[in-house]
mmCIF file of N, CA and C in Angstrom:
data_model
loop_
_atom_site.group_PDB
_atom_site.id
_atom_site.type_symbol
_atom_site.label_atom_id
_atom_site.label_comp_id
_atom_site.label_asym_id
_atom_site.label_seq_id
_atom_site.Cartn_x
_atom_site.Cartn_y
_atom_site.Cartn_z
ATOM 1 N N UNK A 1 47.164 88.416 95.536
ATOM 2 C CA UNK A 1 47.724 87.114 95.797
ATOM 3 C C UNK A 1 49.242 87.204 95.884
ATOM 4 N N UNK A 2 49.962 86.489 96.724
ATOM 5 C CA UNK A 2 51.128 86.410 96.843
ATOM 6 C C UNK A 2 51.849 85.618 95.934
ATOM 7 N N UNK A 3 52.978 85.849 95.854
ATOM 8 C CA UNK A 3 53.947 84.669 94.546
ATOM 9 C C UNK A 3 53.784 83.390 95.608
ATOM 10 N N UNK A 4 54.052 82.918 96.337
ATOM 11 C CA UNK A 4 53.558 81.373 97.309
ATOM 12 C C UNK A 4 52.428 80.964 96.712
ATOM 13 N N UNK A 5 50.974 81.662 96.518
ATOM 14 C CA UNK A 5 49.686 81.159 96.160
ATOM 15 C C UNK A 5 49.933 80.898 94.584
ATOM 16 N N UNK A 6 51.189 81.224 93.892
ATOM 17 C CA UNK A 6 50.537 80.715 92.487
ATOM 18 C C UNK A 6 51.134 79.225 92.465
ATOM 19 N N UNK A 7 51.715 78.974 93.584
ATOM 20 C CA UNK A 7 52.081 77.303 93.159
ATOM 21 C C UNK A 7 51.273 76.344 93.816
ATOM 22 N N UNK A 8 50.372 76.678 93.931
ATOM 23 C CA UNK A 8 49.397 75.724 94.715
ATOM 24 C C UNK A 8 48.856 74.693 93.596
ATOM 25 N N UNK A 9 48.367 75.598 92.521
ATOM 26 C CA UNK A 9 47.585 74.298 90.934
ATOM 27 C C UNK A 9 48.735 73.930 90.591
ATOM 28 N N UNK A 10 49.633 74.254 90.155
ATOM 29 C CA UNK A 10 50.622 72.995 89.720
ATOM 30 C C UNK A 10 51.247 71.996 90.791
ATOM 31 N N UNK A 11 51.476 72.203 91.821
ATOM 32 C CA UNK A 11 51.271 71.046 92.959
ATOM 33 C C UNK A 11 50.218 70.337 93.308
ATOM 34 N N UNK A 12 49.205 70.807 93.266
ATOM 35 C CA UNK A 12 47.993 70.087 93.446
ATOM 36 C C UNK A 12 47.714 68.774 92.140
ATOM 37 N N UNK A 13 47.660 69.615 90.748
ATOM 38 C CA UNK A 13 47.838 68.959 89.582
ATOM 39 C C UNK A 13 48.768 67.964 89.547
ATOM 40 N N UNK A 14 49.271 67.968 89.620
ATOM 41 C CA UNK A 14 50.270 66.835 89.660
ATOM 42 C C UNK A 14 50.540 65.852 90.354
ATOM 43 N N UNK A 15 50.449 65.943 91.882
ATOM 44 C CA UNK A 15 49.784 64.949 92.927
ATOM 45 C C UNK A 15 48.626 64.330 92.746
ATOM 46 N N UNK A 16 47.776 65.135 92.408
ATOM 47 C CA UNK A 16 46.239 64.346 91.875
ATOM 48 C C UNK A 16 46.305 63.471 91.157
ATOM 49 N N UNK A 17 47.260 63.610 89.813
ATOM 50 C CA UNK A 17 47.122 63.102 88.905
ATOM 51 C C UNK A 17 48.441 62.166 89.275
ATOM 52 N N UNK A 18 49.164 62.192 90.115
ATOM 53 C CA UNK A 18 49.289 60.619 90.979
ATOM 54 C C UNK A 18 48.852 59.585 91.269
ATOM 55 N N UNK A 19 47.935 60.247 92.301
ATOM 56 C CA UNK A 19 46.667 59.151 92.893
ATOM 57 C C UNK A 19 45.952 59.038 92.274
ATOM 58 N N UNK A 20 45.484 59.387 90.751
ATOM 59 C CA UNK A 20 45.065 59.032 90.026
ATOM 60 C C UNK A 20 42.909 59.214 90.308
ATOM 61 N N UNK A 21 43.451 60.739 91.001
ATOM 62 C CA UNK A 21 42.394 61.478 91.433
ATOM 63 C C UNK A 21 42.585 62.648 90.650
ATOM 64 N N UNK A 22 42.804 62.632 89.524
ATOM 65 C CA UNK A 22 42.084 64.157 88.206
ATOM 66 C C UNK A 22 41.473 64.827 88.477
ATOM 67 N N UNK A 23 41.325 66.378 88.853
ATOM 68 C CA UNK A 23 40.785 67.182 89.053
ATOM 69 C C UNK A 23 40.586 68.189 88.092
ATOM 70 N N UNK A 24 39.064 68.979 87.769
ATOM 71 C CA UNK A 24 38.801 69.300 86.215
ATOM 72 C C UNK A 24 39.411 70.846 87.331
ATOM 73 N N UNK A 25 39.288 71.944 85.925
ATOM 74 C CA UNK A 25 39.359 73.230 86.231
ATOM 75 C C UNK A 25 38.722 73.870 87.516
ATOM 76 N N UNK A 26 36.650 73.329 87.193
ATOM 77 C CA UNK A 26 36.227 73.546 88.063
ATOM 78 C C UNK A 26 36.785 73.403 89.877
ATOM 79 N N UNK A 27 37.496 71.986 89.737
ATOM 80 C CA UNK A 27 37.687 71.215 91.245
ATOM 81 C C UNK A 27 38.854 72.599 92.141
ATOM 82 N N UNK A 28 39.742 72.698 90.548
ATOM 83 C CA UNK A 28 41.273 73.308 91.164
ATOM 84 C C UNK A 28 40.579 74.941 91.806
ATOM 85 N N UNK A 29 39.856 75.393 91.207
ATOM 86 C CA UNK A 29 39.444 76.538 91.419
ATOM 87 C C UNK A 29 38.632 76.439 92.400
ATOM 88 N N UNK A 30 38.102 75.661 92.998
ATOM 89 C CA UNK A 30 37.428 75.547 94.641
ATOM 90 C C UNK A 30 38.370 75.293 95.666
ATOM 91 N N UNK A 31 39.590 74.555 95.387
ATOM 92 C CA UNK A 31 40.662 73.998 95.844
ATOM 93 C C UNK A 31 41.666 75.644 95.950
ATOM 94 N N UNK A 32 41.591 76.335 95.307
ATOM 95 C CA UNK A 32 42.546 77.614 95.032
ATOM 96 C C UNK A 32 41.486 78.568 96.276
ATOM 97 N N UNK A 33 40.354 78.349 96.260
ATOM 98 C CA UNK A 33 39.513 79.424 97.414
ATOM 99 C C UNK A 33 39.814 78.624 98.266
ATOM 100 N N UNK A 34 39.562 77.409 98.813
ATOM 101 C CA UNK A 34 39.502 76.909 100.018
ATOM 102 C C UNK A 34 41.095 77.344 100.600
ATOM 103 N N UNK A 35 41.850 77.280 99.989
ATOM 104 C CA UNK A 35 43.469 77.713 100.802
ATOM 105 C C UNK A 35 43.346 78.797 100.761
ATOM 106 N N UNK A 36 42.530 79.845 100.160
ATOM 107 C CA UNK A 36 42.488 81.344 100.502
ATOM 108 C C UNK A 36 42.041 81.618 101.521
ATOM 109 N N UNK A 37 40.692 80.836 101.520
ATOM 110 C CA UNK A 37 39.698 80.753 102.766
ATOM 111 C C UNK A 37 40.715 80.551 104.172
ATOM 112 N N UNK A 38 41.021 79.705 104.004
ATOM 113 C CA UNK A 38 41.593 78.219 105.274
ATOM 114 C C UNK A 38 42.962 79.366 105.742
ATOM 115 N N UNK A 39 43.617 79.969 104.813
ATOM 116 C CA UNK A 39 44.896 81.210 105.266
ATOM 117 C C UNK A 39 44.061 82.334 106.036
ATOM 118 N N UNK A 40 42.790 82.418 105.440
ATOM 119 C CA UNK A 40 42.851 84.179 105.977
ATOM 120 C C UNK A 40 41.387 83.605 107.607
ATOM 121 N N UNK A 41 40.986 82.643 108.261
ATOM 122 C CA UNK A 41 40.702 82.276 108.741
ATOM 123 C C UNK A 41 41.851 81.596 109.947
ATOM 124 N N UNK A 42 42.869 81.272 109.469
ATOM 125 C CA UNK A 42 44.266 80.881 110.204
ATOM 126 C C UNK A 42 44.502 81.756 110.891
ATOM 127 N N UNK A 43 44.598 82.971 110.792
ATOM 128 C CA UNK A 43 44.936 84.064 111.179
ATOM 129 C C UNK A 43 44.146 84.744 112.580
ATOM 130 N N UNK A 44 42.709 83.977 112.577
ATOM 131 C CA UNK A 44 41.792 84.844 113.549
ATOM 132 C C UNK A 44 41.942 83.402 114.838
ATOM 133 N N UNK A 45 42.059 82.073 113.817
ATOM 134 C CA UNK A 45 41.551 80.904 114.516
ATOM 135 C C UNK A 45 43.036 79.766 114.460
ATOM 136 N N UNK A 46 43.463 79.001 115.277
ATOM 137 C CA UNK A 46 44.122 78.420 114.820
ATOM 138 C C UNK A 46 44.028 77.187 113.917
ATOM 139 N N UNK A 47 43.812 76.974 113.102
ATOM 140 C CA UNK A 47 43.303 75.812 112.165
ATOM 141 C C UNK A 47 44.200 74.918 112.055
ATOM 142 N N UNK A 48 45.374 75.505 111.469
ATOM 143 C CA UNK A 48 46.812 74.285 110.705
ATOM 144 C C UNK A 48 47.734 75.579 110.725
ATOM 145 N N UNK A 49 48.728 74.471 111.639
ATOM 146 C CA UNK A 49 50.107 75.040 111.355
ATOM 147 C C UNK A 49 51.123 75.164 109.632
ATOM 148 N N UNK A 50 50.112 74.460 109.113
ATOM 149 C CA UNK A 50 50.282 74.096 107.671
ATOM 150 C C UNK A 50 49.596 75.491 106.417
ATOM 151 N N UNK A 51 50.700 76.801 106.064
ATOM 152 C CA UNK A 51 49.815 77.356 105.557
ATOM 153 C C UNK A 51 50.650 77.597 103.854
ATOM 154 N N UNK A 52 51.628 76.900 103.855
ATOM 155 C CA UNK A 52 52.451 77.022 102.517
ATOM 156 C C UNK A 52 51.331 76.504 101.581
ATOM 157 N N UNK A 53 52.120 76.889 100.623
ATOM 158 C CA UNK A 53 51.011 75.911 99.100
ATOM 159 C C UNK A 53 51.259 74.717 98.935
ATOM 160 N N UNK A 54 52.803 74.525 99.175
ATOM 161 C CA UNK A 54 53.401 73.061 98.903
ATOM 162 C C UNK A 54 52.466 71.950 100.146
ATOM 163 N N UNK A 55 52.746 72.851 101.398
ATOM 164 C CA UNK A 55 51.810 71.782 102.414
ATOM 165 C C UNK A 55 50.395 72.182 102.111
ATOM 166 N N UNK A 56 49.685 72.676 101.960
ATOM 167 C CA UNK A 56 48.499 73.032 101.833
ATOM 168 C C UNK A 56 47.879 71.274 100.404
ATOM 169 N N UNK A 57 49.068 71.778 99.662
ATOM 170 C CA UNK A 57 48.276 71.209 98.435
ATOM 171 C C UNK A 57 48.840 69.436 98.472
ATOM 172 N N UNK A 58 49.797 69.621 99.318
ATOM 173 C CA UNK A 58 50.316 67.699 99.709
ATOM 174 C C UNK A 58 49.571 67.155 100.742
ATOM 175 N N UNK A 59 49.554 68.166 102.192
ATOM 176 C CA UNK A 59 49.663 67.451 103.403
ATOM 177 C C UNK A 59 47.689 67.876 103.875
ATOM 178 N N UNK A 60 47.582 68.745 103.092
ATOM 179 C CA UNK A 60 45.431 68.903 103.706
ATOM 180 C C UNK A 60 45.053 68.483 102.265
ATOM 181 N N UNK A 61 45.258 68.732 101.080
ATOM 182 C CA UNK A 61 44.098 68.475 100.141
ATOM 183 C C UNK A 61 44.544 66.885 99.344
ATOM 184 N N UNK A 62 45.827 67.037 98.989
ATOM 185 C CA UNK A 62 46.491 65.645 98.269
ATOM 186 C C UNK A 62 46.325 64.391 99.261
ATOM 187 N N UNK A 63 46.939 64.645 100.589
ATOM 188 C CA UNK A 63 46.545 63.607 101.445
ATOM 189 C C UNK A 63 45.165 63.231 101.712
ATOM 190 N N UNK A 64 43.868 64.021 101.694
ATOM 191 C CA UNK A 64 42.604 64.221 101.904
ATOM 192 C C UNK A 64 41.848 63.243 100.987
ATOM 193 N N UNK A 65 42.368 63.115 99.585
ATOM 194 C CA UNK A 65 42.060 63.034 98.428
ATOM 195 C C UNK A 65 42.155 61.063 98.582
ATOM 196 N N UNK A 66 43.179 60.703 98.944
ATOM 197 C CA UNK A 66 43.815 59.540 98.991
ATOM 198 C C UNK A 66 42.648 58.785 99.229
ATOM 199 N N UNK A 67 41.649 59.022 99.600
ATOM 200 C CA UNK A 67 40.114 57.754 99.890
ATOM 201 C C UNK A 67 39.818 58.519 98.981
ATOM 202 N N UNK A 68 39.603 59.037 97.991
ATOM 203 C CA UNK A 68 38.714 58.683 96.512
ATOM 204 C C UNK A 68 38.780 57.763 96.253
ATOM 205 N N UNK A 69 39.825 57.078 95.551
ATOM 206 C CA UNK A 69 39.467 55.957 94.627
ATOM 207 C C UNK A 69 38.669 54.943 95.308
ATOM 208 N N UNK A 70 38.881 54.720 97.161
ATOM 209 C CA UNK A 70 38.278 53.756 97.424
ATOM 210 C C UNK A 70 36.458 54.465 97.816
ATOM 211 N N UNK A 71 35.755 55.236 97.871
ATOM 212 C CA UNK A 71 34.944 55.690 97.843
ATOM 213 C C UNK A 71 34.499 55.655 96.519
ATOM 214 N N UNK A 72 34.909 55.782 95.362
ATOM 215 C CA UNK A 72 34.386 55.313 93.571
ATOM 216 C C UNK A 72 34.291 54.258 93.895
ATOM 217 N N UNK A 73 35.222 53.152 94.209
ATOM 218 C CA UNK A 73 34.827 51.449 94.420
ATOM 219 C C UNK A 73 33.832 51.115 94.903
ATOM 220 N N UNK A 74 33.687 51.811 96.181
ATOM 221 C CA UNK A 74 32.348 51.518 97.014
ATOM 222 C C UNK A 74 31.160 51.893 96.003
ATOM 223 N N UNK A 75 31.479 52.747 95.430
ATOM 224 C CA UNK A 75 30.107 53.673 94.651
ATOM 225 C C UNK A 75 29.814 52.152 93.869
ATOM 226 N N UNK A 76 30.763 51.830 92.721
ATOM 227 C CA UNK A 76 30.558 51.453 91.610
ATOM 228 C C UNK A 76 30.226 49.979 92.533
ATOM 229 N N UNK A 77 30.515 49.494 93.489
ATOM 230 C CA UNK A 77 29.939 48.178 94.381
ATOM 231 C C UNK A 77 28.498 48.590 94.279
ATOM 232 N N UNK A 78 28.269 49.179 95.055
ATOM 233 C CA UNK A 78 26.961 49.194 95.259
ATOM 234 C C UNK A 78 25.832 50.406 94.183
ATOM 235 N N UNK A 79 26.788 50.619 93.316
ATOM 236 C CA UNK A 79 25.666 50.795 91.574
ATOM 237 C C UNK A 79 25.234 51.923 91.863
ATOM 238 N N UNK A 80 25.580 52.961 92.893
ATOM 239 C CA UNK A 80 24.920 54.461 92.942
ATOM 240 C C UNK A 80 25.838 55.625 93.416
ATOM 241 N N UNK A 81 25.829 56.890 93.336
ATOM 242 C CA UNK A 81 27.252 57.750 94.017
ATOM 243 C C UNK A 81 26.579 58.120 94.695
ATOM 244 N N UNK A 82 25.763 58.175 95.481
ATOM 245 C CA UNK A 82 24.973 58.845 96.502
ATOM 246 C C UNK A 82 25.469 57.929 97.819
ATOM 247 N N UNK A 83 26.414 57.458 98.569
ATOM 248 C CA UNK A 83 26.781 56.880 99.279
ATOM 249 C C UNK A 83 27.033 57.475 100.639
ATOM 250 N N UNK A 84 27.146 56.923 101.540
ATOM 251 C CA UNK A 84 27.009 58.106 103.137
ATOM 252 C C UNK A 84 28.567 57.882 103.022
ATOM 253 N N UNK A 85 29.226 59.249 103.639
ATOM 254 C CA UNK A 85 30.314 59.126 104.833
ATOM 255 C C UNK A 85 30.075 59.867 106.102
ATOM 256 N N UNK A 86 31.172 59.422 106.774
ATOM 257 C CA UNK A 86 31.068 60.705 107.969
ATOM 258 C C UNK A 86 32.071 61.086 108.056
ATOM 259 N N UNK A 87 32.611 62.297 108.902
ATOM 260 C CA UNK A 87 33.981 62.898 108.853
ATOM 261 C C UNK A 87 33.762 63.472 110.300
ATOM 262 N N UNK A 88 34.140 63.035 111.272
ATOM 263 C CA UNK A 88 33.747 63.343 112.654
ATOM 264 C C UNK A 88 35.244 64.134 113.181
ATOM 265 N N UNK A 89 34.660 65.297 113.304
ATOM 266 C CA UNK A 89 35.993 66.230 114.469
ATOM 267 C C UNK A 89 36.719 66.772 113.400
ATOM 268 N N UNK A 90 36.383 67.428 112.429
ATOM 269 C CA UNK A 90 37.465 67.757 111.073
ATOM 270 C C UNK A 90 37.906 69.020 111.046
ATOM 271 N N UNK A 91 37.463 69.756 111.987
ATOM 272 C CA UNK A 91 38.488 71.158 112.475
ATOM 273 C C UNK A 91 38.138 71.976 111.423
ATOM 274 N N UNK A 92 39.455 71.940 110.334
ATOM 275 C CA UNK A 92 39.902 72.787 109.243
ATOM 276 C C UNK A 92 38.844 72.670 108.358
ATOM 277 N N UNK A 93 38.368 71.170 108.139
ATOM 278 C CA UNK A 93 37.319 70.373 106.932
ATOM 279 C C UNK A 93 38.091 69.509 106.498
ATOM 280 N N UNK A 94 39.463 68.509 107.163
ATOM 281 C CA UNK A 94 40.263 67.397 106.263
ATOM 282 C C UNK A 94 39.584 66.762 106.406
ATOM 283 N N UNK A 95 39.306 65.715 106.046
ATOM 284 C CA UNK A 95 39.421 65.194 104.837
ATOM 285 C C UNK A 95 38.003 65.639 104.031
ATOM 286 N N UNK A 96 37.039 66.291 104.397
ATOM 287 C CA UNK A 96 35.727 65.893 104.260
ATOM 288 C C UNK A 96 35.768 66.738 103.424
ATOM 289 N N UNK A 97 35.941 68.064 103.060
ATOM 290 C CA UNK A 97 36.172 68.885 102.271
ATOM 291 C C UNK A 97 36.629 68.933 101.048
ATOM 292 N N UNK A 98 37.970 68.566 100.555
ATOM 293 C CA UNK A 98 38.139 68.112 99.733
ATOM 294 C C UNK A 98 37.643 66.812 99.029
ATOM 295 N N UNK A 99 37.517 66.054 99.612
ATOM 296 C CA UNK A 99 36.458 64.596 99.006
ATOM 297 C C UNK A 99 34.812 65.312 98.726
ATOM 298 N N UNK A 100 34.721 66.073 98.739
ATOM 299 C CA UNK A 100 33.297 66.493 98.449
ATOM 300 C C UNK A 100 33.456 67.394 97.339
ATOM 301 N N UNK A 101 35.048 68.122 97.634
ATOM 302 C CA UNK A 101 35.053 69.231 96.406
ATOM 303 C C UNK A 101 35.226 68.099 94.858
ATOM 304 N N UNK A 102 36.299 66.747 95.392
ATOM 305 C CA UNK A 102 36.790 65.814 93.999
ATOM 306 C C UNK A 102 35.620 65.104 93.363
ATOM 307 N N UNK A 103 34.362 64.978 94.730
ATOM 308 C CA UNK A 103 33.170 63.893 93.643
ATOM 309 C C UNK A 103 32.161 64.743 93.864
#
């Protein structure tokens, strides 16, 4: 791993816990492969011009994240978490990816 990849959990952590989208150990550590993944896939494919940690963990997963809370609302509306979305044309996996890794 490069010194760039170790600042990805404390940026991530801390934005999350902005939006007031908490992410346990488990979440950060799927979140820490998927930018491993999503870099060494960049390379063959063009995915995102976005491959820093700082953008990785603000501008694809923190921004991604931003419909949680309203996806819990919907849940807790209608009394079940099993709720549909769709994520049509998502390239990289934004948003759909991370909202699946947070609930």
């Amino acid at each position: 791993m490069t010194e760039d990849k170790d600042e990805l959990i404390p940026i991530l952590d801390r934005a999350t816990r902005e939006i007031e989208v908490p992410l346990s150990a488990e979440n950060i550590n799927a979140f820490r492969k998927y930018a491993v993944m999503l870099r060494e896939r960049n390379k063959v494919m063009n995915l995102t011009n976005i491959t820093d940690d700082q953008g990785i963990a603000m501008r694809h997963f923190t921004d991604s994240l931003t419909i949680v809370p309203y996806i819990r609302e919907e849940q807790g509306k209608k009394g079940r978490k099993d709720i549909s979305l769709i994520d049509v044309g998502t390239g990289a996996g934004f948003p759909g990816i991370p909202v699946k890794v947070a609930l």
